[in-house]
Short mmCIF file of C-alpha atoms in Angstrom, two decimals:
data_model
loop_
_atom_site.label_atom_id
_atom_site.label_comp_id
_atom_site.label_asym_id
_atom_site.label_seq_id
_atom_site.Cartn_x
_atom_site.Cartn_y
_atom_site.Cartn_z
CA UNK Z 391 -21.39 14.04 10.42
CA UNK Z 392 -18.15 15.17 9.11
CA UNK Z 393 -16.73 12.22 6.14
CA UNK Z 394 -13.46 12.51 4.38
CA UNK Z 395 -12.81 10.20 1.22
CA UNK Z 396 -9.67 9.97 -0.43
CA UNK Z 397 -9.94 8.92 -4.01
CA UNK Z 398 -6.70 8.14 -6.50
CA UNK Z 399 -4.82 5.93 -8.57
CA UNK Z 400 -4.07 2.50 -6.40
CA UNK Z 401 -0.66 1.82 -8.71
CA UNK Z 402 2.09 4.56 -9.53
CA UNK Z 403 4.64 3.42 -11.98
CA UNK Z 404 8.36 5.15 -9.97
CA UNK Z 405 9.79 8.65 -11.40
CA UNK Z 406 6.22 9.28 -11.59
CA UNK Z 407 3.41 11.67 -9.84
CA UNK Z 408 1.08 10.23 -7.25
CA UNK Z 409 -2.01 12.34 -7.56
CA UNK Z 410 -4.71 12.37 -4.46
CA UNK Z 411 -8.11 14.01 -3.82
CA UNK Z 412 -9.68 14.17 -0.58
CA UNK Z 413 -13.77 14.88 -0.61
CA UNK Z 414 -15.01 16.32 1.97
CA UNK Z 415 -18.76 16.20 2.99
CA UNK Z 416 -20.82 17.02 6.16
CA UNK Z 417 -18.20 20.33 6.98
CA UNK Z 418 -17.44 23.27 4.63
CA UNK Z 419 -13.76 23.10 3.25
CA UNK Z 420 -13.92 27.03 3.43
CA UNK Z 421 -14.90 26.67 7.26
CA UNK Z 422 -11.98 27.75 8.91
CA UNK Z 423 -10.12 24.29 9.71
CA UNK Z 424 -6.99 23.01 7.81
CA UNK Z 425 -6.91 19.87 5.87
CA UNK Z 426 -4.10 17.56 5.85
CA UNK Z 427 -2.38 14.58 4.36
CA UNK Z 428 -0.76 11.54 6.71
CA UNK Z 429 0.52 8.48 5.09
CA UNK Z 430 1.56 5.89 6.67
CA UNK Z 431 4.04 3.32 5.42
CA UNK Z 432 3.14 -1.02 5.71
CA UNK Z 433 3.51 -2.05 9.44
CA UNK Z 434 5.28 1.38 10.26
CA UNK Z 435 3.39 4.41 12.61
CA UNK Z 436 1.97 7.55 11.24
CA UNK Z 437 3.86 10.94 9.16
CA UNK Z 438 2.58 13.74 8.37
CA UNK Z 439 2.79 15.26 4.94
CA UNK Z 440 1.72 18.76 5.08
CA UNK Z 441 -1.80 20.73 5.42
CA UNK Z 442 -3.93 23.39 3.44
CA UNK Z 443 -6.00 26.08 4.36
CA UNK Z 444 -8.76 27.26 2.01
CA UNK Z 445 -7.13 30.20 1.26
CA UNK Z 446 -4.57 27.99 -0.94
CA UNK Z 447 -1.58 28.64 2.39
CA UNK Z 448 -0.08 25.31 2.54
CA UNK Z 449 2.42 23.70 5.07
CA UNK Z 450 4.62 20.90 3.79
CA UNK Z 451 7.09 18.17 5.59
CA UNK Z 452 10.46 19.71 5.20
CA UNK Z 453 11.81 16.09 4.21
CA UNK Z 454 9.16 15.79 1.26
CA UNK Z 455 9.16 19.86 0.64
CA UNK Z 456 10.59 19.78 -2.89
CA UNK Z 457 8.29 17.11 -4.19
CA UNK Z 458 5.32 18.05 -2.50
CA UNK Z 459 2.13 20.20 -3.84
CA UNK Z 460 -1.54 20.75 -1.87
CA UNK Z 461 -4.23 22.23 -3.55
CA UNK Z 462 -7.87 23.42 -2.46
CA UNK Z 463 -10.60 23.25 -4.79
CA UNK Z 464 -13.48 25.40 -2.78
CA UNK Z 465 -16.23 24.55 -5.52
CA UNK Z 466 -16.05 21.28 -5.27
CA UNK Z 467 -15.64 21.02 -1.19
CA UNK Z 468 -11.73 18.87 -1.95
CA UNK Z 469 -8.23 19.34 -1.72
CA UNK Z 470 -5.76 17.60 -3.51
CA UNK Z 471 -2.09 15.85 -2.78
CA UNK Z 472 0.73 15.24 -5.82
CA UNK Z 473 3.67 14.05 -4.92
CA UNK Z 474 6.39 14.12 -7.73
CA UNK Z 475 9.09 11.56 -8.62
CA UNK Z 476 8.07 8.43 -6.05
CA UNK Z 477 9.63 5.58 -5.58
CA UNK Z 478 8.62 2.73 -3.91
CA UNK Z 479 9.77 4.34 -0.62
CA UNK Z 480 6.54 6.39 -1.14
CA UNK Z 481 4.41 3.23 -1.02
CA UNK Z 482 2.35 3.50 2.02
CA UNK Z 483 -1.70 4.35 3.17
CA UNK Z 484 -2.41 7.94 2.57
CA UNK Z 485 -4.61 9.51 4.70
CA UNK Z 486 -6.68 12.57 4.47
CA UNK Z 487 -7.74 14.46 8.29
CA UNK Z 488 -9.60 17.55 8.76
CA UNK Z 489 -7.25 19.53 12.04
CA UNK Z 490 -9.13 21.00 14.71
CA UNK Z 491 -7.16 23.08 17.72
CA UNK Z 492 -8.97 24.62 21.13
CA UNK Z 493 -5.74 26.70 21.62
CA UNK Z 494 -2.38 27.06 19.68
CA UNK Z 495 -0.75 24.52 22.05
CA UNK Z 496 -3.73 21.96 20.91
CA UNK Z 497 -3.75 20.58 17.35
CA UNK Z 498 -5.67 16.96 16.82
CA UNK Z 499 -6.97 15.22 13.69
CA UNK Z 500 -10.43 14.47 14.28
CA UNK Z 501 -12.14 13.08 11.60
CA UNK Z 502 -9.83 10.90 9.12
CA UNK Z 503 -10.61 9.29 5.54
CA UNK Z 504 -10.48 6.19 5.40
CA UNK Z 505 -7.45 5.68 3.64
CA UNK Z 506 -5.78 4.67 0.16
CA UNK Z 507 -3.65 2.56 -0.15
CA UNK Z 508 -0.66 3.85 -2.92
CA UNK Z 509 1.70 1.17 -4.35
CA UNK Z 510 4.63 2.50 -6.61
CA UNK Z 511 5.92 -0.13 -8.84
CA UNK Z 512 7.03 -0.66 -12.91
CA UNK Y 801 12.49 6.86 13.04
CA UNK Y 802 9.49 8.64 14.85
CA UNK Y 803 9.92 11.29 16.98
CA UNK Y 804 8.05 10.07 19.48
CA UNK Y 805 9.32 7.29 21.87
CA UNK Y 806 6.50 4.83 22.52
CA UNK Y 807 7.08 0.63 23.44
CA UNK Y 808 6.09 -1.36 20.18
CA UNK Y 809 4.11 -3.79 22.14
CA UNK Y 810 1.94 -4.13 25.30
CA UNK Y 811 -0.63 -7.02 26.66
CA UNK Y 812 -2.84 -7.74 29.31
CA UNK Y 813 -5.76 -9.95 30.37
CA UNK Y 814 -9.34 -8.57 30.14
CA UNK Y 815 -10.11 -6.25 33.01
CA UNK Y 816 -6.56 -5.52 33.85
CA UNK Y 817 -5.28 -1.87 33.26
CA UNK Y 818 -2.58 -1.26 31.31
CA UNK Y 819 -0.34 2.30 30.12
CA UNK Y 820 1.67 3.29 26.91
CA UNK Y 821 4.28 5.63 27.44
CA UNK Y 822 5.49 8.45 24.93
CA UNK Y 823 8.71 10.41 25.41
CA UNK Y 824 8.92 13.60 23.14
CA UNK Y 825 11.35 16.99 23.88
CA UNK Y 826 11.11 20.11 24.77
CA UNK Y 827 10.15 21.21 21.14
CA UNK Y 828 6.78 19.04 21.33
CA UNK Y 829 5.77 17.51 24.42
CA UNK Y 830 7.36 19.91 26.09
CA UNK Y 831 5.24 23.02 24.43
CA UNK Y 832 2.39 21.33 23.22
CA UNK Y 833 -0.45 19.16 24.58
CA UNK Y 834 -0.20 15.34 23.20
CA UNK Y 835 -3.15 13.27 21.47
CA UNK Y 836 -3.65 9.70 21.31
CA UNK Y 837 -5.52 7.73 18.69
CA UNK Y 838 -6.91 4.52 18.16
CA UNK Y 839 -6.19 2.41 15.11
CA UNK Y 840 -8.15 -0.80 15.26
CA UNK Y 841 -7.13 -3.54 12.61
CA UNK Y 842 -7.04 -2.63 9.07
CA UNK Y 843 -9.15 0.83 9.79
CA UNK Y 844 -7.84 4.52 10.10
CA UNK Y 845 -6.87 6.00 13.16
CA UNK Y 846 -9.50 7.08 15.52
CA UNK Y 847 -9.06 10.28 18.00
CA UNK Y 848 -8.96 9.01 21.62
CA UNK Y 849 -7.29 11.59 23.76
CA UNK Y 850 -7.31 14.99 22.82
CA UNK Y 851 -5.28 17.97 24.99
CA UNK Y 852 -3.63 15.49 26.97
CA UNK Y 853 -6.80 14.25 28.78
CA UNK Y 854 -10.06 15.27 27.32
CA UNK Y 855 -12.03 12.43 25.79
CA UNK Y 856 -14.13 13.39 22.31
CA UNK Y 857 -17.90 12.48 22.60
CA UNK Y 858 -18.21 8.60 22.53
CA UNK Y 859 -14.68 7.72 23.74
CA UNK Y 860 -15.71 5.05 26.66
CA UNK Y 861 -14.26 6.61 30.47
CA UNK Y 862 -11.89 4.03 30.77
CA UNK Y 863 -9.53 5.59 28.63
CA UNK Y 864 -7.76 8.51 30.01
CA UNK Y 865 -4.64 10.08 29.54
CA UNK Y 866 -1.87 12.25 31.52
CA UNK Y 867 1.65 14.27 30.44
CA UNK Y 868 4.10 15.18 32.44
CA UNK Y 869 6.69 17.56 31.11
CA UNK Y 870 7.95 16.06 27.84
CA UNK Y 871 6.27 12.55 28.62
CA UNK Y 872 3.11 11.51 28.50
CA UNK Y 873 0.86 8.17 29.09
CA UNK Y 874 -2.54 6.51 27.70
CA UNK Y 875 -4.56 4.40 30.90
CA UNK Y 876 -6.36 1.85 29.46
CA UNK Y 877 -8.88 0.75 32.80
CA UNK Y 878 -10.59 -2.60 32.70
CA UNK Y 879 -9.17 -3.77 29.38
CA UNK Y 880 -11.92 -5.48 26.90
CA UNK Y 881 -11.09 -7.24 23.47
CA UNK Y 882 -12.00 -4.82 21.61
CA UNK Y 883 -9.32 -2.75 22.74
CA UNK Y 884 -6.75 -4.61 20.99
CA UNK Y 885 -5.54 -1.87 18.68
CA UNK Y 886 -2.97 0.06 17.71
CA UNK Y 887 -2.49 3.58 19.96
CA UNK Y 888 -0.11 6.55 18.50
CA UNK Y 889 0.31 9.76 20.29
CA UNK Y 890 0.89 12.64 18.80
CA UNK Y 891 2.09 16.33 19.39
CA UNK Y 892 2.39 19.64 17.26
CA UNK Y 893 6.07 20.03 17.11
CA UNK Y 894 7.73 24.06 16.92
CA UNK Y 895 10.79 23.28 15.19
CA UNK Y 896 8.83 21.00 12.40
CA UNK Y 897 5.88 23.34 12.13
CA UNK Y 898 3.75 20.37 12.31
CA UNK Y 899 3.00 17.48 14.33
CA UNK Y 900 5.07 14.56 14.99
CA UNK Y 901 4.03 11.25 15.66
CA UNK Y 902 5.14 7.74 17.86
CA UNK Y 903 5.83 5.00 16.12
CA UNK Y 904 2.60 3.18 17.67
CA UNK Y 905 2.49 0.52 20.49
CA UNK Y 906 0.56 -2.60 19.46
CA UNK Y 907 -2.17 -3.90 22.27
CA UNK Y 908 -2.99 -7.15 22.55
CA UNK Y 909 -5.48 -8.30 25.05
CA UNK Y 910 -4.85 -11.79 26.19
#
């Protein structure tokens, strides 16, 4: 069975970097799927942040572009989120999914982390 | 503001059915197949619907879902409490380069 675990800092102090790592375990990172990042701010739906192949090719959220950066760490079967200069708009869950697609017209996340929970305040 | 148009709420007695709605454009629903998931209280979302109506291993047959050019729906059939979740759809989007998301419709079974 395919498990995703998102480890991290709970509390980011604003102006500065939230850092995220997503383990994955039952499914090789290298495998051929992309690995992305949803958050998902208090009482609000879902957003997507960006994805990573194991190559290092990463897609990010045009909105969050300049302050985004995925990594991929193949040894260690985990990619990684930082997101630069928060503020507490950037207080939400953050979510790690592994993408699957049967066609280019069919994306889906199917197995998720079980989320973090990222709080930015001084 | 989600892409996605979906109702923030629905409800219904046990055994009723009951359907969310999502509205995308021509740049998602419109090209792309949509997904539903399942967020149950205080847990992560869960894939439901996959390719507009395929159900992963597991999902119960009660759930089933449909899209029609750039709308799509969720079927809940004979609605049981434990169906009182959270549902999101979701479709890869072309201009984004990514998927987009609704902003989640909130079941409550009476």
């Amino acid at each position: 069975q395919v498990q995703l675990q998102e480890s991290g800092p709970g509390l980011v102090r604003p102006s500065q970097t939230l850092s995220l790592t997503c383990t994955v375990s039952g499914d090789s990172i290298s495998g051929g799927h992309n690995w992305n990042w949803i958050r998902q701010h208090p009482g609000k739906g879902l957003e997507w942040l960006g994805n990573i192949y194991y190559t290092g090719s990463a897609y990010y959220t045009p909105s969050l572009k300049s302050r985004l950066t995925m990594t991929v760490d193949t040894s260690e079967n985990h990619f990684s989120l930082r997101l630069s200069s928060v503020t507490a708009a950037d207080t939400a869950v953050y979510y790690c999914a592994r993408e699957d697609d049967v066609s280019p017209y069919t994306r889906y996340f199917d197995f998720w982390g079980q989320g973090i929970l990222v709080t930015v305040s001084s | 503001q989600a892409v996605l148009t979906q109702p923030p709420s629905v409800s219904g007695p046990p055994g009723q059915r009951v359907t969310i709605s999502c509205s995308g454009s021509s740049s998602n629903l419109g090209t792309n197949t949509v997904n539903w998931y399942q967020q149950l209280p205080g847990t992560a979302p869960k894939l439901l619907i996959y390719s507009n109506s395929q159900r992963p291993s597991g999902v119960p047959g009660r759930f089933s879902g449909s899209k029609s050019g750039t709308s799509a729906s969720l079927t809940i059939s004979g609605l049981q409490s434990e169906d009182e979740a959270d549902y999101h759809c979701a479709a890869w989007d072309e201009s984004l380069h990514g998927p987009v998301f609704g902003g989640g419709t909130k079941l409550t079974v009476l």
